[in-house]
Amino acid sequence: RRLGRGAKVIGRKPQREIASRVYNLLIKLAFRTRFTDAQCGFKALSRAAADALLPLVQNNEWFFDTELLILAEKKGYRIKQIPVRWVDDPDSRVKILSTALEDLRGLWRLKRAGY
């Protein structure tokens, strides 16, 4: 996790930090989740969890991480968060507006599905 206690973030632009924190707050408010950062870090799953959850995940783009975590938590899987040392890439090619719109559509889809 990049947004929790113990993490170290280097070189992150304020607008990206704000966007990330707002996004994670929106997830927390809409889905009452306990995890702190839906998009940063590695995701490791047991074989049983992967077999149960991956068929449910519909998005194969940037929203994949968020969808996987929301589904895992709502299905009762334990999520362990480990702080990371994050060095921001100044040459990032992530298109924030289109990614944000994709994420909002995904959140709306999950909310309509009852999660």
Tab-separated table of C-alpha atoms in Angstrom:
chain	number	residue	atom	x	y	z
A	1	ARG	CA	0.000	0.000	0.000
A	2	ARG	CA	1.181	3.449	-0.831
A	3	LEU	CA	-1.372	5.476	1.132
A	4	GLY	CA	-1.035	3.938	4.577
A	5	ARG	CA	1.162	4.117	7.626
A	6	GLY	CA	4.735	2.999	7.027
A	7	ALA	CA	4.774	3.678	3.284
A	8	LYS	CA	7.366	6.022	1.783
A	9	VAL	CA	6.411	8.012	-1.327
A	10	ILE	CA	9.065	9.849	-3.318
A	11	GLY	CA	8.511	12.410	-6.081
A	12	ARG	CA	4.746	12.161	-6.421
A	13	LYS	CA	2.999	15.187	-7.907
A	14	PRO	CA	0.329	16.745	-5.664
A	15	GLN	CA	-2.456	16.368	-8.254
A	16	ARG	CA	-1.803	12.623	-8.515
A	17	GLU	CA	-1.705	12.260	-4.743
A	18	ILE	CA	-4.986	14.138	-4.356
A	19	ALA	CA	-6.669	12.163	-7.159
A	20	SER	CA	-5.553	8.882	-5.581
A	21	ARG	CA	-6.754	9.842	-2.110
A	22	VAL	CA	-10.132	11.061	-3.423
A	23	TYR	CA	-10.567	7.850	-5.439
A	24	ASN	CA	-9.814	5.649	-2.436
A	25	LEU	CA	-12.127	7.718	-0.229
A	26	LEU	CA	-14.903	7.283	-2.805
A	27	ILE	CA	-14.379	3.508	-2.706
A	28	LYS	CA	-14.445	3.522	1.089
A	29	LEU	CA	-17.661	5.569	1.214
A	30	ALA	CA	-19.483	3.692	-1.552
A	31	PHE	CA	-18.473	0.151	-0.566
A	32	ARG	CA	-17.471	0.446	3.104
A	33	THR	CA	-14.134	-1.220	2.399
A	34	ARG	CA	-11.236	-1.441	4.839
A	35	PHE	CA	-8.260	-1.448	2.459
A	36	THR	CA	-6.440	1.853	1.987
A	37	ASP	CA	-5.052	1.784	-1.558
A	38	ALA	CA	-6.837	-0.017	-4.375
A	39	GLN	CA	-4.291	0.595	-7.080
A	40	CYS	CA	-0.788	0.384	-5.691
A	41	GLY	CA	1.287	-2.690	-5.225
A	42	PHE	CA	1.259	-6.345	-6.019
A	43	LYS	CA	-1.786	-8.505	-5.559
A	44	ALA	CA	-1.109	-12.063	-4.414
A	45	LEU	CA	-3.858	-14.646	-4.158
A	46	SER	CA	-4.058	-18.241	-3.112
A	47	ARG	CA	-5.047	-20.646	-5.872
A	48	ALA	CA	-8.461	-21.116	-4.252
A	49	ALA	CA	-9.051	-17.350	-4.053
A	50	ALA	CA	-7.918	-16.885	-7.659
A	51	ASP	CA	-10.243	-19.658	-8.844
A	52	ALA	CA	-13.167	-18.089	-6.975
A	53	LEU	CA	-12.546	-14.399	-7.704
A	54	LEU	CA	-10.929	-14.038	-11.125
A	55	PRO	CA	-13.956	-15.340	-13.062
A	56	LEU	CA	-15.998	-12.563	-11.385
A	57	VAL	CA	-13.644	-9.745	-12.412
A	58	GLN	CA	-14.923	-8.138	-15.605
A	59	ASN	CA	-12.304	-5.425	-16.156
A	60	ASN	CA	-8.904	-6.217	-17.647
A	61	GLU	CA	-7.614	-2.646	-17.631
A	62	TRP	CA	-6.662	-0.227	-14.837
A	63	PHE	CA	-9.840	-0.944	-12.832
A	64	PHE	CA	-8.872	-4.619	-12.449
A	65	ASP	CA	-7.076	-4.054	-9.099
A	66	THR	CA	-9.963	-2.140	-7.579
A	67	GLU	CA	-12.543	-4.641	-8.757
A	68	LEU	CA	-10.516	-7.580	-7.452
A	69	LEU	CA	-10.082	-5.991	-4.017
A	70	ILE	CA	-13.732	-4.979	-3.649
A	71	LEU	CA	-14.920	-8.444	-4.677
A	72	ALA	CA	-12.398	-10.147	-2.387
A	73	GLU	CA	-13.416	-8.106	0.630
A	74	LYS	CA	-17.148	-8.486	-0.037
A	75	LYS	CA	-16.715	-12.263	-0.449
A	76	GLY	CA	-14.983	-12.464	2.924
A	77	TYR	CA	-11.360	-12.876	1.891
A	78	ARG	CA	-8.703	-11.409	4.174
A	79	ILE	CA	-6.673	-8.600	2.613
A	80	LYS	CA	-3.208	-7.980	4.005
A	81	GLN	CA	-1.650	-4.622	3.224
A	82	ILE	CA	2.093	-4.158	3.314
A	83	PRO	CA	3.635	-0.662	3.137
A	84	VAL	CA	5.792	0.005	0.096
A	85	ARG	CA	8.519	2.404	-0.918
A	86	TRP	CA	7.033	4.177	-3.938
A	87	VAL	CA	9.187	6.197	-6.336
A	88	ASP	CA	6.955	8.042	-8.766
A	89	ASP	CA	7.803	7.759	-12.462
A	90	PRO	CA	7.976	11.288	-13.913
A	91	ASP	CA	7.479	9.781	-17.380
A	92	SER	CA	4.211	8.008	-16.483
A	93	ARG	CA	1.955	7.483	-19.491
A	94	VAL	CA	-1.221	6.920	-17.487
A	95	LYS	CA	-4.002	9.088	-18.891
A	96	ILE	CA	-5.648	10.286	-15.700
A	97	LEU	CA	-8.952	11.522	-17.170
A	98	SER	CA	-9.756	8.423	-19.232
A	99	THR	CA	-8.579	6.141	-16.418
A	100	ALA	CA	-10.734	8.022	-13.891
A	101	LEU	CA	-13.788	7.698	-16.137
A	102	GLU	CA	-13.160	3.967	-16.574
A	103	ASP	CA	-12.829	3.608	-12.795
A	104	LEU	CA	-16.068	5.511	-12.137
A	105	ARG	CA	-17.932	3.319	-14.643
A	106	GLY	CA	-16.533	0.233	-12.914
A	107	LEU	CA	-17.512	1.481	-9.466
A	108	TRP	CA	-21.021	2.235	-10.722
A	109	ARG	CA	-21.271	-1.262	-12.274
A	110	LEU	CA	-20.234	-2.912	-8.990
A	111	LYS	CA	-22.632	-0.747	-6.985
A	112	ARG	CA	-25.533	-1.658	-9.328
A	113	ALA	CA	-24.565	-5.324	-8.909
A	114	GLY	CA	-25.122	-5.017	-5.176
A	115	TYR	CA	-21.584	-4.824	-3.885
